[in-house]
CSV table of C-alpha atoms and ligand atoms in Angstrom, one decimal:
chain,number,residue,atom,x,y,z
A,1,UNK,CA,-0.1,-0.1,0.1
A,2,UNK,CA,1.5,3.1,-1.2
A,3,UNK,CA,0.1,6.1,0.8
A,4,UNK,CA,-0.3,9.3,-0.7
A,5,UNK,CA,-1.2,13.3,0.1
A,6,UNK,CA,-3.4,15.1,-2.1
A,7,UNK,CA,-2.3,18.6,-3.5
A,8,UNK,CA,-5.1,20.3,-5.4
A,9,UNK,CA,-6.9,23.5,-7.5
A,10,UNK,CA,-10.5,21.2,-7.6
A,11,UNK,CA,-10.6,21.5,-10.9
A,12,UNK,CA,-12.5,19.0,-13.6
A,13,UNK,CA,-9.0,16.7,-13.6
A,14,UNK,CA,-8.2,17.2,-10.0
A,15,UNK,CA,-11.7,15.7,-9.5
A,16,UNK,CA,-11.3,13.1,-11.5
A,17,UNK,CA,-7.9,11.7,-9.5
A,18,UNK,CA,-9.4,12.3,-6.5
A,19,UNK,CA,-11.8,9.8,-7.3
A,20,UNK,CA,-9.7,7.5,-9.4
A,21,UNK,CA,-6.7,8.0,-5.8
A,22,UNK,CA,-10.1,7.0,-3.8
A,23,UNK,CA,-11.6,3.8,-6.4
A,24,UNK,CA,-8.2,2.3,-6.0
A,25,UNK,CA,-7.8,2.2,-2.1
A,26,UNK,CA,-6.2,-0.9,-1.4
A,27,UNK,CA,-3.1,0.6,-3.6
A,28,UNK,CA,-3.1,4.1,-2.2
A,29,UNK,CA,-4.1,5.1,0.9
A,30,UNK,CA,-5.5,9.0,0.5
A,31,UNK,CA,-4.1,10.4,3.9
A,32,UNK,CA,-4.9,13.6,3.5
A,33,UNK,CA,-6.1,16.7,1.3
A,34,UNK,CA,-4.7,20.5,1.1
A,35,UNK,CA,-6.3,23.1,-1.7
A,36,UNK,CA,-4.2,25.7,-3.2
A,37,UNK,CA,-5.2,28.6,-5.2
A,38,UNK,CA,-5.2,27.5,-8.6
A,39,UNK,CA,-7.7,27.3,-11.1
A,40,UNK,CA,-10.2,29.2,-8.8
A,41,UNK,CA,-9.4,30.6,-5.5
A,42,UNK,CA,-8.5,28.0,-2.5
A,43,UNK,CA,-11.7,29.4,-0.9
A,44,UNK,CA,-13.7,27.7,-4.0
A,45,UNK,CA,-11.3,24.9,-5.3
A,46,UNK,CA,-11.8,23.7,-0.9
A,47,UNK,CA,-15.1,24.0,-1.0
A,48,UNK,CA,-15.1,21.5,-4.3
A,49,UNK,CA,-12.5,19.1,-2.7
A,50,UNK,CA,-15.2,19.1,-0.2
A,51,UNK,CA,-18.2,18.0,-2.8
A,52,UNK,CA,-15.8,15.7,-4.2
A,53,UNK,CA,-15.5,13.5,-1.2
A,54,UNK,CA,-18.9,14.4,-0.4
A,55,UNK,CA,-20.1,12.9,-3.6
A,56,UNK,CA,-17.1,9.8,-3.1
A,57,UNK,CA,-18.9,9.1,0.6
A,58,UNK,CA,-15.3,9.5,1.8
A,59,UNK,CA,-14.7,11.5,5.1
A,60,UNK,CA,-10.8,11.9,4.3
A,61,UNK,CA,-8.8,15.3,5.9
A,62,UNK,CA,-9.1,18.8,3.9
A,63,UNK,CA,-6.5,21.9,4.2
A,64,UNK,CA,-6.9,24.7,2.9
A,65,UNK,CA,-3.0,25.9,1.8
A,66,UNK,CA,-1.4,29.0,0.1
A,67,UNK,CA,-4.4,31.7,-1.1
A,68,UNK,CA,-1.0,33.9,-3.7
A,69,UNK,CA,1.7,31.9,-5.0
A,70,UNK,CA,5.1,32.8,-3.6
A,71,UNK,CA,5.5,36.4,-6.0
A,72,UNK,CA,3.4,37.0,-8.7
A,73,UNK,CA,0.0,37.6,-8.3
A,74,UNK,CA,-3.0,34.6,-8.6
A,75,UNK,CA,-3.3,33.7,-12.1
A,76,UNK,CA,-7.2,31.6,-12.0
A,77,UNK,CA,-8.4,29.1,-14.9
A,78,UNK,CA,-12.5,30.3,-15.4
A,79,UNK,CA,-11.8,30.2,-19.1
A,80,UNK,CA,-11.8,26.0,-18.9
A,81,UNK,CA,-13.1,25.2,-14.7
A,82,UNK,CA,-15.8,28.1,-14.8
A,83,UNK,CA,-16.4,30.7,-12.8
A,84,UNK,CA,-16.5,28.1,-9.6
A,85,UNK,CA,-13.4,26.4,-10.6
A,86,UNK,CA,-15.5,23.0,-10.9
A,87,UNK,CA,-18.6,24.3,-13.0
A,88,UNK,CA,-21.0,21.4,-14.6
A,89,UNK,CA,-22.0,19.8,-11.2
A,90,UNK,CA,-24.1,20.2,-8.7
A,91,UNK,CA,-23.1,19.0,-4.7
A,92,UNK,CA,-25.4,20.2,-2.1
A,93,UNK,CA,-25.8,18.8,1.8
A,94,UNK,CA,-22.0,19.1,2.2
A,95,UNK,CA,-21.7,18.4,6.0
A,96,UNK,CA,-17.8,18.2,6.1
A,97,UNK,CA,-15.2,20.6,7.8
A,98,UNK,CA,-12.0,22.2,7.2
A,99,UNK,CA,-8.6,20.9,9.5
A,100,UNK,CA,-7.9,23.9,12.4
A,101,UNK,CA,-4.3,23.8,10.4
A,102,UNK,CA,-2.8,24.9,6.9
A,103,UNK,CA,-2.1,23.3,4.4
A,104,UNK,CA,2.1,23.4,5.3
A,105,UNK,CA,1.7,22.5,8.9
A,106,UNK,CA,-1.3,19.7,8.2
A,107,UNK,CA,1.2,17.9,5.8
A,108,UNK,CA,4.2,18.1,7.7
A,109,UNK,CA,2.4,17.3,10.4
A,110,UNK,CA,1.4,14.1,8.3
A,111,UNK,CA,4.6,13.6,6.6
A,112,UNK,CA,6.0,13.2,10.1
A,113,UNK,CA,3.9,11.1,11.9
A,114,UNK,CA,3.7,8.7,10.2
A,115,UNK,CA,6.7,5.3,10.4
A,116,UNK,CA,7.3,5.3,7.1
A,117,UNK,CA,7.2,7.2,3.8
A,118,UNK,CA,4.7,9.6,2.0
A,119,UNK,CA,4.0,10.0,-2.0
A,120,UNK,CA,3.1,13.9,-2.7
A,121,UNK,CA,0.9,14.1,-5.7
A,122,UNK,CA,0.5,18.0,-6.6
A,123,UNK,CA,-2.4,18.5,-9.3
A,124,UNK,CA,-2.5,22.5,-9.2
A,125,UNK,CA,0.4,25.4,-8.5
A,126,UNK,CA,3.0,24.0,-6.3
A,127,UNK,CA,3.3,26.7,-3.6
A,128,UNK,CA,1.7,24.9,-0.7
A,129,UNK,CA,4.6,23.2,-1.4
A,130,UNK,CA,7.7,24.9,-1.9
A,131,UNK,CA,6.3,26.5,1.4
A,132,UNK,CA,6.7,23.2,3.0
A,133,UNK,CA,9.8,22.3,2.1
A,134,UNK,CA,11.5,25.9,2.4
A,135,UNK,CA,9.8,25.3,6.4
A,136,UNK,CA,10.5,22.4,7.1
A,137,UNK,CA,12.9,20.7,5.5
A,138,UNK,CA,13.1,17.7,7.7
A,139,UNK,CA,10.1,16.7,6.0
A,140,UNK,CA,12.0,15.7,2.9
A,141,UNK,CA,13.9,12.6,4.0
A,142,UNK,CA,10.6,11.3,4.1
A,143,UNK,CA,9.0,12.2,0.8
A,144,UNK,CA,9.4,9.0,-1.5
A,145,UNK,CA,8.8,11.7,-4.1
A,146,UNK,CA,6.6,13.8,-5.9
A,147,UNK,CA,4.5,12.4,-8.6
A,148,UNK,CA,2.6,15.9,-10.2
A,149,UNK,CA,1.3,17.5,-13.1
A,150,UNK,CA,2.7,20.2,-14.6
A,151,UNK,CA,5.1,21.5,-17.1
A,152,UNK,CA,5.6,19.6,-20.4
A,153,UNK,CA,8.9,18.9,-22.2
A,154,UNK,CA,8.6,20.7,-25.7
A,155,UNK,CA,5.5,22.7,-25.0
A,156,UNK,CA,3.5,24.6,-23.0
A,157,UNK,CA,-0.8,25.9,-22.6
A,158,UNK,CA,-0.1,28.8,-20.6
A,159,UNK,CA,2.1,29.9,-23.2
A,160,UNK,CA,3.9,28.7,-25.9
A,161,UNK,CA,6.9,27.7,-23.0
A,162,UNK,CA,4.5,27.4,-20.1
A,163,UNK,CA,2.5,24.7,-18.6
A,164,UNK,CA,-0.1,26.5,-15.7
A,165,UNK,CA,-0.1,25.2,-12.8
A,166,UNK,CA,4.4,26.2,-13.4
A,167,UNK,CA,3.4,29.5,-15.0
A,168,UNK,CA,1.4,30.4,-11.9
A,169,UNK,CA,4.2,29.9,-10.0
A,170,UNK,CA,7.0,29.3,-11.5
A,171,UNK,CA,9.4,29.8,-8.5
A,172,UNK,CA,7.3,27.4,-6.3
A,173,UNK,CA,8.3,24.5,-9.0
A,174,UNK,CA,11.6,25.6,-9.0
A,175,UNK,CA,12.2,25.2,-4.9
A,176,UNK,CA,10.7,21.5,-5.7
A,177,UNK,CA,12.3,20.6,-8.0
A,178,UNK,CA,15.7,22.3,-6.5
A,179,UNK,CA,14.9,20.3,-3.4
A,180,UNK,CA,16.5,17.0,-4.6
A,181,UNK,CA,13.3,15.2,-3.5
A,182,UNK,CA,12.9,12.2,-6.2
A,183,UNK,CA,10.1,14.0,-8.9
A,184,UNK,CA,7.9,11.6,-11.1
A,185,UNK,CA,6.3,15.0,-13.9
A,186,UNK,CA,3.3,14.6,-15.3
A,187,UNK,CA,3.1,17.3,-17.9
A,188,UNK,CA,1.4,18.4,-21.0
A,189,UNK,CA,2.3,15.9,-23.6
A,190,UNK,CA,1.5,12.8,-21.5
A,191,UNK,CA,-1.7,14.6,-20.7
A,192,UNK,CA,-2.8,15.2,-24.1
A,193,UNK,CA,-2.2,11.7,-24.9
A,194,UNK,CA,-4.3,10.5,-22.0
A,195,UNK,CA,-7.2,12.0,-23.3
A,196,UNK,CA,-11.4,11.2,-23.2
A,197,UNK,CA,-13.4,11.3,-26.3
A,198,UNK,CA,-16.2,13.9,-26.5
A,199,UNK,CA,-18.5,10.5,-27.3
A,200,UNK,CA,-16.4,8.3,-24.6
A,201,UNK,CA,-18.0,10.7,-22.0
A,202,UNK,CA,-21.7,9.5,-22.7
A,203,UNK,CA,-21.3,6.1,-20.7
A,204,UNK,CA,-20.7,8.0,-17.2
A,205,UNK,CA,-24.7,9.0,-18.4
A,206,UNK,CA,-27.9,8.3,-15.7
A,207,UNK,CA,-25.7,5.6,-14.6
A,208,UNK,CA,-25.0,6.0,-10.5
A,209,UNK,CA,-24.1,8.5,-8.6
A,210,UNK,CA,-20.3,8.6,-8.5
A,211,UNK,CA,-20.7,8.9,-12.5
A,212,UNK,CA,-23.2,10.8,-13.1
A,213,UNK,CA,-21.2,13.2,-11.2
A,214,UNK,CA,-18.2,12.6,-13.6
A,215,UNK,CA,-20.9,13.2,-16.6
A,216,UNK,CA,-21.6,16.5,-15.6
A,217,UNK,CA,-18.5,17.6,-14.6
A,218,UNK,CA,-16.7,16.4,-17.9
A,219,UNK,CA,-20.0,17.9,-20.3
A,220,UNK,CA,-18.7,21.1,-19.5
A,221,UNK,CA,-15.2,20.5,-18.7
A,222,UNK,CA,-15.2,19.5,-22.6
A,223,UNK,CA,-16.4,22.5,-23.5
A,224,UNK,CA,-13.2,24.3,-23.7
A,225,UNK,CA,-12.1,21.8,-26.3
A,226,UNK,CA,-14.6,21.6,-28.2
A,227,UNK,CA,-14.5,25.8,-28.8
A,228,UNK,CA,-10.8,24.0,-30.4
A,229,UNK,CA,-12.5,22.3,-31.9
A,230,UNK,CA,-11.1,19.0,-30.6
A,231,UNK,CA,-12.9,15.7,-29.9
A,232,UNK,CA,-11.2,15.7,-26.5
A,233,UNK,CA,-10.0,16.9,-23.3
A,234,UNK,CA,-7.0,16.4,-21.7
A,235,UNK,CA,-7.4,15.3,-18.2
A,236,UNK,CA,-4.2,16.4,-17.4
A,237,UNK,CA,-4.2,15.6,-13.3
A,238,UNK,CA,-5.3,12.2,-13.6
A,239,UNK,CA,-1.8,11.5,-15.1
A,240,UNK,CA,0.8,11.3,-12.3
A,241,UNK,CA,-2.5,9.4,-10.1
A,242,UNK,CA,-2.5,6.5,-13.3
A,243,UNK,CA,1.7,6.3,-13.1
A,244,UNK,CA,1.5,5.4,-9.5
A,245,UNK,CA,-1.6,2.6,-10.3
A,246,UNK,CA,0.4,1.7,-13.4
A,247,UNK,CA,3.0,2.7,-14.7
A,248,UNK,CA,3.9,-0.3,-17.1
A,249,UNK,CA,0.6,2.1,-19.5
A,250,UNK,CA,3.4,5.1,-19.7
A,251,UNK,CA,6.7,5.7,-21.3
A,252,UNK,CA,8.9,7.8,-19.4
A,253,UNK,CA,12.2,8.3,-19.8
A,254,UNK,CA,14.6,10.4,-16.4
A,255,UNK,CA,16.1,13.7,-17.1
A,256,UNK,CA,17.9,16.2,-15.6
A,257,UNK,CA,14.7,19.7,-15.4
A,258,UNK,CA,14.5,22.7,-14.2
A,259,UNK,CA,12.3,25.7,-14.1
A,260,UNK,CA,12.9,29.2,-16.2
A,261,UNK,CA,12.2,32.1,-13.3
A,262,UNK,CA,14.1,34.6,-15.3
A,263,UNK,CA,10.3,35.8,-16.6
A,264,UNK,CA,10.0,36.8,-20.2
A,265,UNK,CA,8.9,35.1,-23.2
A,266,UNK,CA,9.7,31.1,-21.3
A,267,UNK,CA,8.7,31.6,-17.4
A,268,UNK,CA,8.0,29.3,-16.0
A,269,UNK,CA,9.3,26.6,-18.4
A,270,UNK,CA,10.3,23.3,-17.0
A,271,UNK,CA,13.5,23.5,-19.1
A,272,UNK,CA,14.3,19.4,-19.7
A,273,UNK,CA,18.1,18.6,-20.3
A,274,UNK,CA,17.8,16.3,-23.4
A,275,UNK,CA,21.5,16.2,-24.7
A,276,UNK,CA,23.4,13.7,-25.2
A,277,UNK,CA,26.9,15.2,-24.3
A,278,UNK,CA,29.1,14.9,-21.6
A,279,UNK,CA,28.7,16.9,-18.9
A,280,UNK,CA,24.7,15.6,-18.6
A,281,UNK,CA,24.1,16.8,-15.1
A,282,UNK,CA,22.2,14.1,-13.4
A,283,UNK,CA,17.9,13.9,-13.1
A,284,UNK,CA,15.8,14.5,-11.9
A,285,UNK,CA,12.8,14.1,-13.4
A,286,UNK,CA,10.7,11.0,-14.8
A,287,UNK,CA,9.4,12.8,-17.5
A,288,UNK,CA,6.6,10.7,-18.7
A,289,UNK,CA,6.0,10.7,-22.4
A,290,UNK,CA,3.8,9.2,-23.5
A,291,UNK,CA,0.4,6.5,-22.6
A,292,UNK,CA,-1.5,4.0,-24.1
A,293,UNK,CA,-4.9,6.1,-24.0
A,294,UNK,CA,-7.2,3.1,-24.6
A,295,UNK,CA,-6.3,1.3,-21.3
A,296,UNK,CA,-6.1,5.0,-19.4
A,297,UNK,CA,-9.3,5.0,-19.8
A,298,UNK,CA,-10.3,1.7,-19.5
A,299,UNK,CA,-8.7,1.7,-16.0
A,300,UNK,CA,-10.3,5.2,-15.6
A,301,UNK,CA,-13.9,4.4,-16.3
A,302,UNK,CA,-14.0,1.6,-14.6
A,303,UNK,CA,-12.4,3.5,-11.3
A,304,UNK,CA,-15.3,5.5,-11.3
A,305,UNK,CA,-17.9,2.9,-11.8
A,306,UNK,CA,-16.3,1.3,-9.0
A,307,UNK,CA,-17.1,4.1,-6.6
A,308,UNK,CA,-21.0,3.5,-8.4
B,1,BDR,C1,-3.0,22.1,-15.3
B,1,BDR,O1,-3.6,23.0,-15.3
B,1,BDR,C2,-5.3,22.8,-14.8
B,1,BDR,O2,-6.1,23.7,-15.0
B,1,BDR,C3,-5.7,21.4,-14.6
B,1,BDR,O3,-6.2,21.2,-13.6
B,1,BDR,C4,-4.1,21.2,-14.4
B,1,BDR,O4,-3.6,21.0,-13.2
B,1,BDR,C5,-3.0,21.5,-16.5
B,1,BDR,O5,-2.4,22.9,-17.4
B,2,CA,CA1,-5.2,21.1,-11.0
């Protein structure tokens, strides 16, 4: 059993990632969830985290984290995720309360109180993790690895060079990539390979409680891709969770990756050293390149139906 803490900004695809993890509770133990301002304000995405747990009927502690990136002002993504950050499904009767701790204290306590090592799954801007590593560096030796969605080895989405999570808080990403903790990086390319066809969303219609929620979620989320004349939507944040469950369906390579923080055209870019050269820096990241799309959707769908 692998113990994970999920740091996120739900987020339609964050919701898919969380549900995927919850459905696989014989392999992954979700020890807690922390939230960060990203897709929407931290208050909105934190409410969304409670909605997801309510739908899945699971009581897992949720601690709110950073309102703002380390240096830049917060830039949200209502164009993809709507005004609530998770537009589409309506969830009522939320009875769960937030943890009294903030995300950084919560993460520290969860990591240090456990005998073994914990894996961090990071699905939003890396602000909470950067604050954690700078405030309590003693946690480093108890973190197995950080499996994250962010960056890309050749393209971005927020800009030509930078992916959204890293663009929102490049300085936090820089701290995480320089922490010495092994990183598994699901960037733009593998996320696009892990897309759900708009036609595949219909399988969730009028099935059960969780699948009905997923249907409403993906129906809203797919509007963004439809607007770009695409027939599918990338389920970005489910990639790092899927890799922990089924690494065999991915192709990956080890690289040294650094984050551009000097500004300009490449601000927030994950610069992946893919050279064949004599004095290469030691790899710090497992970069996911590609995934078997059919298997990805099959595992994702069966996880959702298993929760119904
Ligand atoms: C990332 O940005 C957010 O909009 C998604 O939730 C995902 O984490 C994709 O660039
Ligand atoms: Ca996210």
